[in-house]
GROMACS .gro file of C-alpha atoms in nm:
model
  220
    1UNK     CA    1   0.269   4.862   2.616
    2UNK     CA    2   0.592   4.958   2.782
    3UNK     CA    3   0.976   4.787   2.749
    4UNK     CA    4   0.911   4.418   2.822
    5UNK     CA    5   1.214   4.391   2.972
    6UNK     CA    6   1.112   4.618   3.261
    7UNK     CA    7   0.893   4.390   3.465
    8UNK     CA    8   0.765   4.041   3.355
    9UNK     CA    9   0.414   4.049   3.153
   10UNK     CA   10   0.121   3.786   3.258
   11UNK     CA   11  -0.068   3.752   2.924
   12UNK     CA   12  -0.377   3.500   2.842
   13UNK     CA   13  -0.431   3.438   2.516
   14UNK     CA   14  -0.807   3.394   2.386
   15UNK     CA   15  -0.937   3.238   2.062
   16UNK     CA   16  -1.159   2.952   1.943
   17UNK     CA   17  -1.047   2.622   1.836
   18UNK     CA   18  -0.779   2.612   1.550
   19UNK     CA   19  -0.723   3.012   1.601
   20UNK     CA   20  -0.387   2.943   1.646
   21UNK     CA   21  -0.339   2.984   2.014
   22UNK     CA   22  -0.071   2.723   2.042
   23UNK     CA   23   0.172   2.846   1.764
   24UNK     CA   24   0.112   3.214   1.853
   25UNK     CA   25   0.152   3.198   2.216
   26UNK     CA   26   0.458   2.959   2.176
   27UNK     CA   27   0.605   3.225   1.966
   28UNK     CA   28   0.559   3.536   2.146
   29UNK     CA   29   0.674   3.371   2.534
   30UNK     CA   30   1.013   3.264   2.312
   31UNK     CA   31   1.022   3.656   2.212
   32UNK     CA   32   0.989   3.814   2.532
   33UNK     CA   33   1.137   3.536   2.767
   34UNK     CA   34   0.849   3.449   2.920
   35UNK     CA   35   0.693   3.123   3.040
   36UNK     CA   36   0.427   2.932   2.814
   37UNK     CA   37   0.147   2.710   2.942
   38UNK     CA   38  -0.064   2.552   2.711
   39UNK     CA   39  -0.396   2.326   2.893
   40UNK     CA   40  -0.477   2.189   2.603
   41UNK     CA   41  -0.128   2.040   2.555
   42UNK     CA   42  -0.121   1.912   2.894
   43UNK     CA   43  -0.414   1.746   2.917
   44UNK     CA   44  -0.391   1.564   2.601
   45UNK     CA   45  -0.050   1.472   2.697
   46UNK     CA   46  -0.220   1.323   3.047
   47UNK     CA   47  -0.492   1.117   2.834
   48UNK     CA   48  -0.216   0.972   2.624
   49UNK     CA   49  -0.021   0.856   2.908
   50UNK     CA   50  -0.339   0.746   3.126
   51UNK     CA   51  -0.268   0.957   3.432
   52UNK     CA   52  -0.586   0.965   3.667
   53UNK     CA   53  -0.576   1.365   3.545
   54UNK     CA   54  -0.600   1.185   3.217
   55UNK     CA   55  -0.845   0.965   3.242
   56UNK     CA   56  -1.106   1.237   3.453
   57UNK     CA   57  -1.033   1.448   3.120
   58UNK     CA   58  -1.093   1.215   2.824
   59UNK     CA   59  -1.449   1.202   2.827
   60UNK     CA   60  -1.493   1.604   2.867
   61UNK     CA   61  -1.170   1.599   2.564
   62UNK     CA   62  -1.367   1.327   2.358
   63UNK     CA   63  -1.703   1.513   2.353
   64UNK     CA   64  -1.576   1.876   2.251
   65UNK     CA   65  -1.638   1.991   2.598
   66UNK     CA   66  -1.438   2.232   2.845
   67UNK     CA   67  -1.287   2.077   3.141
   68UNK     CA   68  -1.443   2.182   3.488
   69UNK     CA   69  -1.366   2.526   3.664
   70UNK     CA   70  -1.286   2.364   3.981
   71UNK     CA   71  -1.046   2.085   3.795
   72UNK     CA   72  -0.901   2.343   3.600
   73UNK     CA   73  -0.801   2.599   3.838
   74UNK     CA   74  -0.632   2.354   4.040
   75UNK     CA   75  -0.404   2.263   3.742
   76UNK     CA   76  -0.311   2.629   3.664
   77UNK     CA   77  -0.267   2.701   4.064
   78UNK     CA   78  -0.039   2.395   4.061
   79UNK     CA   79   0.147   2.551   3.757
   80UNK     CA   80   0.165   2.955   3.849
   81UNK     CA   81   0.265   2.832   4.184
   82UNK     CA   82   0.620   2.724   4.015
   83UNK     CA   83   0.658   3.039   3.791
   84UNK     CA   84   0.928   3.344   3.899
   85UNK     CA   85   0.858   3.572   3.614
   86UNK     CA   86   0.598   3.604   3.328
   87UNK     CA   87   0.394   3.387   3.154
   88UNK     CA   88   0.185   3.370   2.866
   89UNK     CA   89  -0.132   3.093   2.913
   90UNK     CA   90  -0.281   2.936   2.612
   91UNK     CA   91  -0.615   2.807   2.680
   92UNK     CA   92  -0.677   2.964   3.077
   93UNK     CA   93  -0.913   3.092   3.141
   94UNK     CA   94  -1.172   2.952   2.949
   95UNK     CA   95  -1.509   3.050   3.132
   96UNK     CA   96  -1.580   3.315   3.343
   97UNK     CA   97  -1.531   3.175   3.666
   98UNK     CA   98  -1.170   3.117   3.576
   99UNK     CA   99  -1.122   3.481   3.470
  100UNK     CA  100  -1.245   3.573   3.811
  101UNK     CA  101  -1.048   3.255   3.992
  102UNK     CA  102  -0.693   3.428   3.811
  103UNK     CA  103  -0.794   3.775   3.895
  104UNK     CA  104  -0.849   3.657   4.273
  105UNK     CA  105  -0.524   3.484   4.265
  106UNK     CA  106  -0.284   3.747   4.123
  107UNK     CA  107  -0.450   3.974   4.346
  108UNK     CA  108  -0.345   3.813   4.664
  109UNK     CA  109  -0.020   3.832   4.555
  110UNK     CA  110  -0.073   4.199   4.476
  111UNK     CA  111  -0.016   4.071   4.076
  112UNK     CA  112  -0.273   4.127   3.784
  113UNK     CA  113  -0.330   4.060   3.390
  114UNK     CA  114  -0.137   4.282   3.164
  115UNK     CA  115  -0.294   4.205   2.814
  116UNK     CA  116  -0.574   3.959   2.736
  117UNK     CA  117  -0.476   3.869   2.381
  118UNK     CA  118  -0.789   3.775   2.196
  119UNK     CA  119  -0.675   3.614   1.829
  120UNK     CA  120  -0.964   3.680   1.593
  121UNK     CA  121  -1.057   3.447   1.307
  122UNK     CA  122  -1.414   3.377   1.061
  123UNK     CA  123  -1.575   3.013   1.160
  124UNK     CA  124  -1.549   2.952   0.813
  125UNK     CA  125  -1.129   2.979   0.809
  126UNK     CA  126  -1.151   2.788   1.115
  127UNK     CA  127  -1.328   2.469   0.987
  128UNK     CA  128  -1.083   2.488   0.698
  129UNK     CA  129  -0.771   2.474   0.946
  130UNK     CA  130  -0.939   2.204   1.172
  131UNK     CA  131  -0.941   1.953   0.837
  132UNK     CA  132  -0.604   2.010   0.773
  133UNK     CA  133  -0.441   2.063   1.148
  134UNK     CA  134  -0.192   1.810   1.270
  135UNK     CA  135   0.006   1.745   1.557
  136UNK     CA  136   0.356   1.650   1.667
  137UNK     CA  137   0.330   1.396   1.965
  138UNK     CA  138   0.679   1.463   2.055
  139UNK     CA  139   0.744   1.834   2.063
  140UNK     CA  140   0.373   1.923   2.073
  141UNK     CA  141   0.456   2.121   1.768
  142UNK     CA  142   0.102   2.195   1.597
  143UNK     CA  143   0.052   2.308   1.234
  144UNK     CA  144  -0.081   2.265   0.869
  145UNK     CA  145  -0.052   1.923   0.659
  146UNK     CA  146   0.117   2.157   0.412
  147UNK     CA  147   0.393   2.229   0.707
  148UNK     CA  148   0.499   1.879   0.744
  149UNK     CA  149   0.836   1.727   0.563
  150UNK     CA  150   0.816   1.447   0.337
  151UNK     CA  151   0.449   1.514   0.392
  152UNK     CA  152   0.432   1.299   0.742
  153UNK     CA  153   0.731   1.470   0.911
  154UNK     CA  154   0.724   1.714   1.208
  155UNK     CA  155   0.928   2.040   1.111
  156UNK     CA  156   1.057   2.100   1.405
  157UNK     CA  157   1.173   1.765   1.573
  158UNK     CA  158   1.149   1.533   1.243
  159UNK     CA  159   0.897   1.266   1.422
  160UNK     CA  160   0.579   1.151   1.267
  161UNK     CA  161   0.300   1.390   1.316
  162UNK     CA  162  -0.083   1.313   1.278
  163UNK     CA  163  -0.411   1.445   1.311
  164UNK     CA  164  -0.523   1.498   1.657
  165UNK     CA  165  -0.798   1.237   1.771
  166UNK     CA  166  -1.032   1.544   1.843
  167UNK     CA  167  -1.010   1.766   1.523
  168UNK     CA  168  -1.317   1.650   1.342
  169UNK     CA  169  -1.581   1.873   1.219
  170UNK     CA  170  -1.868   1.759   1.439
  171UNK     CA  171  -1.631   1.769   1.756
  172UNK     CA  172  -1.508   2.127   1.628
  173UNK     CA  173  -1.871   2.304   1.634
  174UNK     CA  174  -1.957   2.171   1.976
  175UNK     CA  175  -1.649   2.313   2.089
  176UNK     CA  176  -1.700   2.651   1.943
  177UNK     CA  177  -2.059   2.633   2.032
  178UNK     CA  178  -1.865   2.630   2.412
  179UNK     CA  179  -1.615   2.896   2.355
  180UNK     CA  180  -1.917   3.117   2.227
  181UNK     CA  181  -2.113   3.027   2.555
  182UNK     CA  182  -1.823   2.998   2.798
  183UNK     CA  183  -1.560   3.218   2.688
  184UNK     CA  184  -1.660   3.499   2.477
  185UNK     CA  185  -1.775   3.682   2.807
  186UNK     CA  186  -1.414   3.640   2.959
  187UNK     CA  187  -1.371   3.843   2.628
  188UNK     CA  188  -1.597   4.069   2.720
  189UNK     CA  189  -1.435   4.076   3.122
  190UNK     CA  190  -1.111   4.181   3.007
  191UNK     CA  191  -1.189   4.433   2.745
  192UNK     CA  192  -1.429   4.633   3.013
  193UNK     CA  193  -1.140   4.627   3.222
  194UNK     CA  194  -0.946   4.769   2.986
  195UNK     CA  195  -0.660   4.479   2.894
  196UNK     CA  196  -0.791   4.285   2.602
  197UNK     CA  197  -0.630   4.340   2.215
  198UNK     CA  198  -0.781   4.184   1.964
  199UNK     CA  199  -0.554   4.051   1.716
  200UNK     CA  200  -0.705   3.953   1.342
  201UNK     CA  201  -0.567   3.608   1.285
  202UNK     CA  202  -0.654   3.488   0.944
  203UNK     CA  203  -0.318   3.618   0.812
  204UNK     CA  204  -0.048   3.355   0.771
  205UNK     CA  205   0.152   3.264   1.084
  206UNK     CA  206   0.523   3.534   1.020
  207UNK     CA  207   0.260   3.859   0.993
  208UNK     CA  208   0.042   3.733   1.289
  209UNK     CA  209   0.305   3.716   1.519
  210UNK     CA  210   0.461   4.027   1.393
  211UNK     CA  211   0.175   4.210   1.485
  212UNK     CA  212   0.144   4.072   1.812
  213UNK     CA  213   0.538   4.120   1.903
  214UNK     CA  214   0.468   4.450   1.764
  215UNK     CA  215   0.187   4.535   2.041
  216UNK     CA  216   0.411   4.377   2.347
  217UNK     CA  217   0.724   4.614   2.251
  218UNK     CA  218   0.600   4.955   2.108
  219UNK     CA  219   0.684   5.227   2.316
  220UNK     CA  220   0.424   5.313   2.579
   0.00000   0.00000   0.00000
């Protein structure tokens, strides 16, 4: 990868459930100054507040299923519309028809995908991490029961964090029973095209994103 500093970097950032997308991809648009979109976040932030975005997502959310191409490329058009420089997106594109919609679209803007960053972890880590995953509604911080202060306290922001209605084991396989259908070919589209990096993810959180930084900023 060359300087990040020397043009902005459009990254999408791959992974099943509890693979930590969120934390990662937080971490590495802080790094290298670029923007951060996380679907997940916004939609669940929609359903709590009962927007009509909200309430057309809860039942997909509720039942471990993905969200509809067509609803969710109008949310991301909506949101790279806005954007100047880079981004990083957390949970876009999930299917393959997305990866095509956001190849279409940079294109006609004579843009494209610099790195599809696939985060790589066993199912059997992953189930461990969904049982133990909380959330901050607040700062949409998302981490470990172990991570919290005072054992109920967000780290970051110091409000009461909680399990997320949706982490529950039966909700988790039929969601990575869908990222195995849906997304693992977007996977697939990117590295045949030359711009995936698959990241091993089971290490703990400070090596992870080490590595990754590591990948963005090495000399070309």
């Amino acid at each position: 990868m060359t300087d990040p500093t020397a043009r902005p970097l459009r990254i999408v950032l791959l992974g099943p459930p509890a693979s930590g997308k969120g934390t990662q991809g937080k971490r590495l648009a802080e790094s290298l100054g670029l923007g951060y979109l996380s679907t997940g976040a916004v939609l669940r932030e929609q359903v709590e507040n009962q927007t009509e975005l909200g309430k057309t997502a809860k039942p997909f959310l509720d039942g471990g299923q993905y969200l509809p191409d067509e609803l969710m490329c109008r949310i991301i058009a909506d949101w790279l519309g806005k954007q100047s420089g880079g981004w990083v997106l957390d949970g876009f594109p999930r299917s393959l028809p997305q990866a095509v919609y956001l190849d279409e679209w940079l294109a006609q803007r004579k843009l494209a995908i610099d790195c599809a960053l696939s985060l790589e972890v066993p199912f059997d880590v992953l189930v461990e991490r969904i049982s133990q995953r909380v959330e901050c509604p607040a700062c949409r911080w998302t981490g470990q029961i172990r991570q919290l202060r005072d054992g109920k306290l967000c780290p970051v922001c110091g409000q009461s964090a909680q399990s997320r209605a949706d982490d529950n084991e039966e909700n988790f396989r039929k969601r990575h029973q869908e990222f195995e259908k849906l997304t693992l070919p977007v996977i697939e589209h990117y590295r045949d095209r030359d711009r995936l990096f698959a990241c091993d993810a089971t290490a703990p959180q400070d090596e992870v994103a080490e590595k990754i930084l590591a990948h963005f900023t090495k000399p070309s």
